[in-house]
PDB file of N, CA and C in Angstrom:
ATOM      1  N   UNK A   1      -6.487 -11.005   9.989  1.00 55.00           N
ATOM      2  CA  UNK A   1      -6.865 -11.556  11.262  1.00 55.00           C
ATOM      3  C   UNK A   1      -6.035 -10.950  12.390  1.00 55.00           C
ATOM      4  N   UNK A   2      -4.873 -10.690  12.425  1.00 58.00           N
ATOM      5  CA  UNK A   2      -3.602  -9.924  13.023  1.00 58.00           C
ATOM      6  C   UNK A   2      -4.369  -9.120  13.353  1.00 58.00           C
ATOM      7  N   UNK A   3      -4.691  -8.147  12.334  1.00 55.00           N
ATOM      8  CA  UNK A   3      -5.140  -6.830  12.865  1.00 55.00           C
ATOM      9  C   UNK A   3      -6.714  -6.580  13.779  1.00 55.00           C
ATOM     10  N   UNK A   4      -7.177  -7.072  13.245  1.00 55.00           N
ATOM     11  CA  UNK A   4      -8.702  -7.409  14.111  1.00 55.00           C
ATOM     12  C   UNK A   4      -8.079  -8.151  15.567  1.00 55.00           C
ATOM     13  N   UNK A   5      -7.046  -8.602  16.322  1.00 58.00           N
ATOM     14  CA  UNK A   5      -7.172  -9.024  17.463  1.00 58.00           C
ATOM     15  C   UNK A   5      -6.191  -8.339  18.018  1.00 58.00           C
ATOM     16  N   UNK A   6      -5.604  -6.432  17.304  1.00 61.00           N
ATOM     17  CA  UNK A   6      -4.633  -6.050  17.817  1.00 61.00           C
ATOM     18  C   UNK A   6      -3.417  -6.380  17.914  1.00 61.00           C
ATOM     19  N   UNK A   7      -3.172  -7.626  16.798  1.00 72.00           N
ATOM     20  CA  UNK A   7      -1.575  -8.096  17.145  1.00 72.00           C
ATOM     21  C   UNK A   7      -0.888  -7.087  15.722  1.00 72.00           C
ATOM     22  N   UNK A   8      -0.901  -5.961  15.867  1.00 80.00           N
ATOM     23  CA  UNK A   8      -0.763  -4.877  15.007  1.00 80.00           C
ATOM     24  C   UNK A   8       0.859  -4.954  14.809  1.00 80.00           C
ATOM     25  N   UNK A   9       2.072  -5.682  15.423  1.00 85.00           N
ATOM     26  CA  UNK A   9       3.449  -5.826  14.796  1.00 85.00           C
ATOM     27  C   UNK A   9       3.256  -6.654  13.806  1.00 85.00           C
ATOM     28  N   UNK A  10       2.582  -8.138  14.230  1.00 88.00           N
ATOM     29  CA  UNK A  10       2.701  -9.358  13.391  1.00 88.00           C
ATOM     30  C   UNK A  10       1.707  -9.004  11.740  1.00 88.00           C
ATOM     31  N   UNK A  11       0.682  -8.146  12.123  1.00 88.00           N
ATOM     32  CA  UNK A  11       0.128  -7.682  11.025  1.00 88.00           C
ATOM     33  C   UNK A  11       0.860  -7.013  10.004  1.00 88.00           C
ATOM     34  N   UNK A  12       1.790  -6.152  10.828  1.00 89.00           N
ATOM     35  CA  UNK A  12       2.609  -5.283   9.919  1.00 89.00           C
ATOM     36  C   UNK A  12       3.751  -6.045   9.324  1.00 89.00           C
ATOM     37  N   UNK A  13       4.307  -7.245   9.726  1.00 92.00           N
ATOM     38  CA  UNK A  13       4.965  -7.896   9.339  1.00 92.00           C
ATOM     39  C   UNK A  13       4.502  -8.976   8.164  1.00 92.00           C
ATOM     40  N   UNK A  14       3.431  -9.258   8.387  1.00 93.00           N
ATOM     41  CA  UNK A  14       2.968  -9.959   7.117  1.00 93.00           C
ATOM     42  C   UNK A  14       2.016  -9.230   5.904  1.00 93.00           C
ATOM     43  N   UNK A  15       1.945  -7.774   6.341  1.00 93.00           N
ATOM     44  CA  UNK A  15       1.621  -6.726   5.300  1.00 93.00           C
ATOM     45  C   UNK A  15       2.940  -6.589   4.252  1.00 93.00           C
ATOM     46  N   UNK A  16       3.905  -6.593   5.100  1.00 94.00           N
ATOM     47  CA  UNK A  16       5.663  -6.050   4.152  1.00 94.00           C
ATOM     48  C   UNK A  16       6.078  -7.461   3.448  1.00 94.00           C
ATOM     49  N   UNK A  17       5.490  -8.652   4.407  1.00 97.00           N
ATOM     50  CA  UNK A  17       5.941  -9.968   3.668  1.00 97.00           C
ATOM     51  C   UNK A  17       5.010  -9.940   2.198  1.00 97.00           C
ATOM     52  N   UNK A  18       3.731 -10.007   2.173  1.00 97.00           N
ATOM     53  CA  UNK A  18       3.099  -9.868   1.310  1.00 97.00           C
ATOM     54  C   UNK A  18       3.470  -9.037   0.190  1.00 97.00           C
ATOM     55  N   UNK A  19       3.848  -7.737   0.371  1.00 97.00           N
ATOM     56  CA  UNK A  19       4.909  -6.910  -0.176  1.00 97.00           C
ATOM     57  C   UNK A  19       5.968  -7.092  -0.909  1.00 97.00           C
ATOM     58  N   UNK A  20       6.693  -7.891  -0.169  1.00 97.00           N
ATOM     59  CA  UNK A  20       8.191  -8.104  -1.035  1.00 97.00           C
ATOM     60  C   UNK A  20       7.991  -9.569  -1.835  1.00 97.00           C
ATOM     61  N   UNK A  21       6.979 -10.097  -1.119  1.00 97.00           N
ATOM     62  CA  UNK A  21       6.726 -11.635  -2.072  1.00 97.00           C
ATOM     63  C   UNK A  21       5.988 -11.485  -3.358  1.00 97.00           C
ATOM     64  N   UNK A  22       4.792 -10.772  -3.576  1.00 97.00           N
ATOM     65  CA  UNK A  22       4.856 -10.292  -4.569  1.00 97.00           C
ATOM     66  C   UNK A  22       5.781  -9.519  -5.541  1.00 97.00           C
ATOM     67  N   UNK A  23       6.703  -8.617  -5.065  1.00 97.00           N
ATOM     68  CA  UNK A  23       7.686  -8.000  -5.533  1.00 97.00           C
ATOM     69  C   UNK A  23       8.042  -8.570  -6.288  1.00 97.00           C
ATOM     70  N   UNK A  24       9.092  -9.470  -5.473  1.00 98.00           N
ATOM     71  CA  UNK A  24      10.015 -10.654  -6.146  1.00 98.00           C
ATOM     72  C   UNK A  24       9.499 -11.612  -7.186  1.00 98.00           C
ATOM     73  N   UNK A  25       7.796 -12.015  -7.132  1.00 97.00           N
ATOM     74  CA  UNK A  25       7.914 -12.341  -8.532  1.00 97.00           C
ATOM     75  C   UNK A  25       7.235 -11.634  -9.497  1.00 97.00           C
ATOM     76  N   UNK A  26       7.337 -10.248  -9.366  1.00 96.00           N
ATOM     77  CA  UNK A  26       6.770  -9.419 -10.494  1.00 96.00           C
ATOM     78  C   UNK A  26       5.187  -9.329 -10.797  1.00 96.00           C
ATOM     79  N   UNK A  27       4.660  -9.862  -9.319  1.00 96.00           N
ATOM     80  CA  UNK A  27       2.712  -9.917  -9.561  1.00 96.00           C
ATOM     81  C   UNK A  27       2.657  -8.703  -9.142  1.00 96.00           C
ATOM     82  N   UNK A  28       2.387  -7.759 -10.511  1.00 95.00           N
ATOM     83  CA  UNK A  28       2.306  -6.239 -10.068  1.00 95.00           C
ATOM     84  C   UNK A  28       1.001  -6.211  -9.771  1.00 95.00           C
ATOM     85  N   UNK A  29      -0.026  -6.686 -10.265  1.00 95.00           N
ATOM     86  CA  UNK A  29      -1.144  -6.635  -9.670  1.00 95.00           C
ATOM     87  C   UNK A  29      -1.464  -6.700  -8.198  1.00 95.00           C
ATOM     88  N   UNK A  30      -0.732  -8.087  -7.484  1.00 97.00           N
ATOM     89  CA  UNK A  30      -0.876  -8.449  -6.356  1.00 97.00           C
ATOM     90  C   UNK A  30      -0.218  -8.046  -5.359  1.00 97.00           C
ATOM     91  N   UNK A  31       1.343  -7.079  -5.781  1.00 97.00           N
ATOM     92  CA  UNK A  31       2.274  -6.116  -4.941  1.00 97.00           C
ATOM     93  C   UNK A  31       1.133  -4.401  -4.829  1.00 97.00           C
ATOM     94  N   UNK A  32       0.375  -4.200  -6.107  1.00 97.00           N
ATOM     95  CA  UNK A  32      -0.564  -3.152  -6.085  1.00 97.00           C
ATOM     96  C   UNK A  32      -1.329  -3.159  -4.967  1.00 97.00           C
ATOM     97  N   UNK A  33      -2.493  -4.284  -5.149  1.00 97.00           N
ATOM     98  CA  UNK A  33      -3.253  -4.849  -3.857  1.00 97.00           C
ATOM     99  C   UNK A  33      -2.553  -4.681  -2.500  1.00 97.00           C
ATOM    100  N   UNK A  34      -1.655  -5.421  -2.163  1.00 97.00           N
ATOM    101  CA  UNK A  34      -0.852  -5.233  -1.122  1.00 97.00           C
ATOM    102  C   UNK A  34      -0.267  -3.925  -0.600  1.00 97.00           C
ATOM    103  N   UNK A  35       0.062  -2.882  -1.130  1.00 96.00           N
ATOM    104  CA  UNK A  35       0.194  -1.844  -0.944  1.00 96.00           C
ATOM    105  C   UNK A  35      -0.679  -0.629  -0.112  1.00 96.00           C
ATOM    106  N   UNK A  36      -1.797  -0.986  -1.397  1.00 95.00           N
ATOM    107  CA  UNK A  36      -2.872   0.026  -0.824  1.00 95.00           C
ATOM    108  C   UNK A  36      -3.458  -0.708  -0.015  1.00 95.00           C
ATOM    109  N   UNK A  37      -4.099  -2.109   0.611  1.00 94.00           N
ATOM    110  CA  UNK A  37      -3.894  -2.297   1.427  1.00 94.00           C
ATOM    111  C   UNK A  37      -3.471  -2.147   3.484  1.00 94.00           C
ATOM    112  N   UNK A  38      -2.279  -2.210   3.081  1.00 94.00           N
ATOM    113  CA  UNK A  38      -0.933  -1.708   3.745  1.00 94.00           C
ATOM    114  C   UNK A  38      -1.165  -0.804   4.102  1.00 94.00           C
ATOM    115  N   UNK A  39      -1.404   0.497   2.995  1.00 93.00           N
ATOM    116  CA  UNK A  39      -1.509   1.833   3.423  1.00 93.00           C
ATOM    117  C   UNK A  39      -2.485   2.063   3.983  1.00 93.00           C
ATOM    118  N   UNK A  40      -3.917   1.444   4.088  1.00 90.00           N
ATOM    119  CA  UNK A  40      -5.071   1.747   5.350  1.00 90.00           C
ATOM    120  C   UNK A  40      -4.827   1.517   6.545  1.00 90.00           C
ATOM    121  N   UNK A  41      -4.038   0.205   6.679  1.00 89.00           N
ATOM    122  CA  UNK A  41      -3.743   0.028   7.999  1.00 89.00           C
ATOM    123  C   UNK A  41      -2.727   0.509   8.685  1.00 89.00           C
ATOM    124  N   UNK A  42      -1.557   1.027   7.495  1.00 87.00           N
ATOM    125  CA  UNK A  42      -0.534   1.716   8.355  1.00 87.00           C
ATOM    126  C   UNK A  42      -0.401   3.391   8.636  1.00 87.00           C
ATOM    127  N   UNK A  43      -2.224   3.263   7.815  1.00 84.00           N
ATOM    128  CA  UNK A  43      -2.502   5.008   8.569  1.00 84.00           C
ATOM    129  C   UNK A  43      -2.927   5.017   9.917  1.00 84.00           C
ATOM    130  N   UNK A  44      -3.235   4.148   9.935  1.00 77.00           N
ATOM    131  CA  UNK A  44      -3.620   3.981  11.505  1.00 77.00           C
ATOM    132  C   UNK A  44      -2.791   3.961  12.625  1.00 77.00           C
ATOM    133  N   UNK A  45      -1.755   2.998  11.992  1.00 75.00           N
ATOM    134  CA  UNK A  45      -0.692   2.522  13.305  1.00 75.00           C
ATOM    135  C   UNK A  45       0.553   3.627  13.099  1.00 75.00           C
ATOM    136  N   UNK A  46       0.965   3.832  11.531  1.00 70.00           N
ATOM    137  CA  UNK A  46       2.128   3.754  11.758  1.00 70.00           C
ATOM    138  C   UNK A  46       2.374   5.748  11.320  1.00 70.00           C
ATOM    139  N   UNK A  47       1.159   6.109  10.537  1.00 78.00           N
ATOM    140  CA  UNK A  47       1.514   7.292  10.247  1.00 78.00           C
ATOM    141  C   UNK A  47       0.988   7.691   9.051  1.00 78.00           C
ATOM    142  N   UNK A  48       0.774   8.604   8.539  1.00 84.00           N
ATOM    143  CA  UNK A  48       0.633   9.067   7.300  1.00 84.00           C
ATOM    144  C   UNK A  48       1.691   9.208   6.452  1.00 84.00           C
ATOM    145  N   UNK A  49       2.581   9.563   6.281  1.00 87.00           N
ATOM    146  CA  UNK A  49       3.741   9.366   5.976  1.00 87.00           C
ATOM    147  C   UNK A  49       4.131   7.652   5.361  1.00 87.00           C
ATOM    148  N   UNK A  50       4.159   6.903   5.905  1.00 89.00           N
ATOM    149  CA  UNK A  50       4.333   5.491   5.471  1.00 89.00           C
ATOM    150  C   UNK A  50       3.171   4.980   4.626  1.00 89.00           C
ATOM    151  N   UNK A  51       1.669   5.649   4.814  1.00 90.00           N
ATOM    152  CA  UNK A  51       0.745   4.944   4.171  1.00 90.00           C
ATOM    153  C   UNK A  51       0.838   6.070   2.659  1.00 90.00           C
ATOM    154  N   UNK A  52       1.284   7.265   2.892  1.00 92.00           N
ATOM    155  CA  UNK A  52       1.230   8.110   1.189  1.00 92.00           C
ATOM    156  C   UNK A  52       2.419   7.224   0.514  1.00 92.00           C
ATOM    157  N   UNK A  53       3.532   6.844   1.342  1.00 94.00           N
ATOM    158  CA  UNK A  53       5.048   6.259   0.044  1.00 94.00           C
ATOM    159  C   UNK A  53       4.268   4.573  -0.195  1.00 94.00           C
ATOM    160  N   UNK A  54       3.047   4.054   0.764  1.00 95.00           N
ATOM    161  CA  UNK A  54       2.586   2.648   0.012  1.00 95.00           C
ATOM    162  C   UNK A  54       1.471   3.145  -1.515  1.00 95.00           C
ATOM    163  N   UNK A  55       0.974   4.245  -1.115  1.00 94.00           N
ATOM    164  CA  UNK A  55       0.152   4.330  -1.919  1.00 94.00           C
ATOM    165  C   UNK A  55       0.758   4.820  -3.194  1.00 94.00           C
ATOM    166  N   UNK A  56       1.841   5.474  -3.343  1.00 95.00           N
ATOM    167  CA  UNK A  56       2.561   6.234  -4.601  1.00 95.00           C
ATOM    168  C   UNK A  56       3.151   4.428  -4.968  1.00 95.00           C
ATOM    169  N   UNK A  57       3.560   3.585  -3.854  1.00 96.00           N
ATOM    170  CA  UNK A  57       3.897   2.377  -4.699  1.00 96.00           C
ATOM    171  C   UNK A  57       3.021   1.322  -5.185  1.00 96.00           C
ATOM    172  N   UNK A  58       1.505   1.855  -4.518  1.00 97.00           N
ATOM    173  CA  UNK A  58       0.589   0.832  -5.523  1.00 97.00           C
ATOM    174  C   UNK A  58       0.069   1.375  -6.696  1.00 97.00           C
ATOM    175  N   UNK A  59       0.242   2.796  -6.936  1.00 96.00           N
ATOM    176  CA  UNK A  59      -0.160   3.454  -8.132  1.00 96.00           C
ATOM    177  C   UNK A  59       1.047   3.251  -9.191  1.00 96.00           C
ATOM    178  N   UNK A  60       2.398   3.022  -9.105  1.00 96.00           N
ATOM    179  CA  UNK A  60       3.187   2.560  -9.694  1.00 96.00           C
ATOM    180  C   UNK A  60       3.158   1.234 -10.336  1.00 96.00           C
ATOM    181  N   UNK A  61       2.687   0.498  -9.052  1.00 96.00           N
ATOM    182  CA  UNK A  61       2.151  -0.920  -9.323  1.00 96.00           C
ATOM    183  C   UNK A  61       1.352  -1.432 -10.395  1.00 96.00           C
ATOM    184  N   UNK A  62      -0.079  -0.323  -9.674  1.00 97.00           N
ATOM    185  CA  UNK A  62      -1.291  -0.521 -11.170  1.00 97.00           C
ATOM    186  C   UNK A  62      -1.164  -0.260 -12.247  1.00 97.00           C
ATOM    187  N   UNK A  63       0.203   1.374 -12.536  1.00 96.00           N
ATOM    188  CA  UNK A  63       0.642   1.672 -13.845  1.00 96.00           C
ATOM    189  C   UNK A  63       1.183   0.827 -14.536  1.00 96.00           C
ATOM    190  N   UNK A  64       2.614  -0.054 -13.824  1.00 95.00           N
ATOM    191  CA  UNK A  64       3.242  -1.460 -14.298  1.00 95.00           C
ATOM    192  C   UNK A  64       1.987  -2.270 -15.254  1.00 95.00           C
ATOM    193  N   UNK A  65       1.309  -3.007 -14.305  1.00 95.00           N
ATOM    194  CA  UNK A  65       0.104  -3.896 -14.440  1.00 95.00           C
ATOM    195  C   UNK A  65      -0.473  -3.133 -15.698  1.00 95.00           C
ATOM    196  N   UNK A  66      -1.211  -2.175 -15.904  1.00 95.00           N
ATOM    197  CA  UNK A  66      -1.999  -1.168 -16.764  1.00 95.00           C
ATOM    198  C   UNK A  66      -3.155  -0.950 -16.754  1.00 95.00           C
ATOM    199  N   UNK A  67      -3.472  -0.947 -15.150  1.00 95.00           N
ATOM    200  CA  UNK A  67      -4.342  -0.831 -14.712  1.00 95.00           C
ATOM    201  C   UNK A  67      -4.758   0.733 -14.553  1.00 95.00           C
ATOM    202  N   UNK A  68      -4.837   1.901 -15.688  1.00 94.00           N
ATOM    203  CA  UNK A  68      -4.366   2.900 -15.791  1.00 94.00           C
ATOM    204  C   UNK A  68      -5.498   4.215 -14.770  1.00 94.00           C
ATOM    205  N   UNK A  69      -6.705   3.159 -14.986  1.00 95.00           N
ATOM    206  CA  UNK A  69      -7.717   4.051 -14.402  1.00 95.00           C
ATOM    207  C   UNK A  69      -7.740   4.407 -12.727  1.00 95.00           C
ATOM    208  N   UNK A  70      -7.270   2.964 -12.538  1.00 95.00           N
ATOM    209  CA  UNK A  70      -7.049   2.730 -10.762  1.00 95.00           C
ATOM    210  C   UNK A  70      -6.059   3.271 -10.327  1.00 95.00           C
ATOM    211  N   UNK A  71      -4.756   3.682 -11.365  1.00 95.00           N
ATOM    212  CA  UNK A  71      -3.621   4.708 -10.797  1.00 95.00           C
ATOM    213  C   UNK A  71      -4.101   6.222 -10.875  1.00 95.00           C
ATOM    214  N   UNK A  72      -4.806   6.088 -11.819  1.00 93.00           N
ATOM    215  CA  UNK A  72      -5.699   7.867 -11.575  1.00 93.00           C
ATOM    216  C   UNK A  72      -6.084   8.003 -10.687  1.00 93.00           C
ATOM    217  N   UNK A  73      -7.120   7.042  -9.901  1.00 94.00           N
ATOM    218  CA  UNK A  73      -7.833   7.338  -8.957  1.00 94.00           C
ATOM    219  C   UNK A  73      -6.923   7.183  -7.428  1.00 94.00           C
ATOM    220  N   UNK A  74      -5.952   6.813  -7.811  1.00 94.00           N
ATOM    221  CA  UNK A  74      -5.235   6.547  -6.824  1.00 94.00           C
ATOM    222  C   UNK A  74      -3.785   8.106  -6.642  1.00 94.00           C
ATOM    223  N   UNK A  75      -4.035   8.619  -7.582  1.00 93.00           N
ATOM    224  CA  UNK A  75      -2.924  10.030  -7.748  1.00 93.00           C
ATOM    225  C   UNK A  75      -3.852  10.832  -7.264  1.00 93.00           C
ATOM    226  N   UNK A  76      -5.058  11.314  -7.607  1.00 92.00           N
ATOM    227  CA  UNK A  76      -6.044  11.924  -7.015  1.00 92.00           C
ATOM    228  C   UNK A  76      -6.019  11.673  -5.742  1.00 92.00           C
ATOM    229  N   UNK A  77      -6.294  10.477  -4.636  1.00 89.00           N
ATOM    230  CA  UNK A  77      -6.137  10.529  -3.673  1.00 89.00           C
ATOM    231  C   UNK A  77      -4.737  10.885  -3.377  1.00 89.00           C
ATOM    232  N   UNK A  78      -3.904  10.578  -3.435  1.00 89.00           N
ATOM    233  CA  UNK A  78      -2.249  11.434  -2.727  1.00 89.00           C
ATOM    234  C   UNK A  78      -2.161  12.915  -2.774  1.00 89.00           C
ATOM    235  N   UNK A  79      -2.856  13.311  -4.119  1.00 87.00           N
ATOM    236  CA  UNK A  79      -2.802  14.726  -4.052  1.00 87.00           C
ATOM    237  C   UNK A  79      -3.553  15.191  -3.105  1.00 87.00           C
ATOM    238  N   UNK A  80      -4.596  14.742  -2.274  1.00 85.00           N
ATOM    239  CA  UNK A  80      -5.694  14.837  -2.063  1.00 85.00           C
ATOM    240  C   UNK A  80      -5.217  15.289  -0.582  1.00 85.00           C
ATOM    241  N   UNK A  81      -4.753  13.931  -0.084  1.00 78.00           N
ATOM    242  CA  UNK A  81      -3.678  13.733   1.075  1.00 78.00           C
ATOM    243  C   UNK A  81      -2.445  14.286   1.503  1.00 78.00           C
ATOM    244  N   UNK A  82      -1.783  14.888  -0.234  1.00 71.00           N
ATOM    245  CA  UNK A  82      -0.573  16.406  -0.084  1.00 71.00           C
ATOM    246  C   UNK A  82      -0.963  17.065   0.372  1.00 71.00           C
ATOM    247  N   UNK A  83      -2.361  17.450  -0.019  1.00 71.00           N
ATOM    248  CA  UNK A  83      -2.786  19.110  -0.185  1.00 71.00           C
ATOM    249  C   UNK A  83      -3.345  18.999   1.256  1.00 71.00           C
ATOM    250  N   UNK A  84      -3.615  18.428   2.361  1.00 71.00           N
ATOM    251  CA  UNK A  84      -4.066  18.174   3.385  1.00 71.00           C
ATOM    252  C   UNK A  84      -2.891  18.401   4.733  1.00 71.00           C
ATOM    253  N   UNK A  85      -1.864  18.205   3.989  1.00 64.00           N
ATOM    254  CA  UNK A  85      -0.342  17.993   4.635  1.00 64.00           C
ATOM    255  C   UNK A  85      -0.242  19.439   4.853  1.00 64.00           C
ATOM    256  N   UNK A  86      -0.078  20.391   3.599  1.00 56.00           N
ATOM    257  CA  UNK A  86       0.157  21.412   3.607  1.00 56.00           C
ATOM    258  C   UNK A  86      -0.714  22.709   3.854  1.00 56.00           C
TER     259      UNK A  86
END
């Protein structure tokens, strides 16, 4: 809702809360979600750079979880997004 009315700090602040609250109790699934997430919207605001290190941490995430197919598809995109860099 944050982000749809432009309040794009408070968004980003309850993107990282979401983040570390999952963290802390080990819902790798739901720190995954949160991540990639994160990383759409903080390609927007904050950079590319911040949304490739969310996305290498929700593919970590889904690997944790074993969600093995969705970290494939999710390494494919970073490479995707390296090779774009360079």
């Amino acid at each position: 809702e944050k982000f749809s009315v432009g309040e794009f700090d408070d968004a980003s602040d309850l993107y990282r809360k979401a983040i570390s609250s999952a963290h802390a109790h080990r819902f790798f699934h739901e720190e995954a979600v949160a991540c990639e997430l994160a990383s759409a919207f903080f390609i927007g605001t904050k950079g590319r750079e911040e949304s490739l290190e969310l996305l290498k941490r929700a593919m970590g995430c889904y690997q944790l979880w074993g969600a093995c197919e969705k970290a494939n598809a999710l390494s494919v995109q970073i490479e995707a997004c390296d090779a774009k860099e360079h």
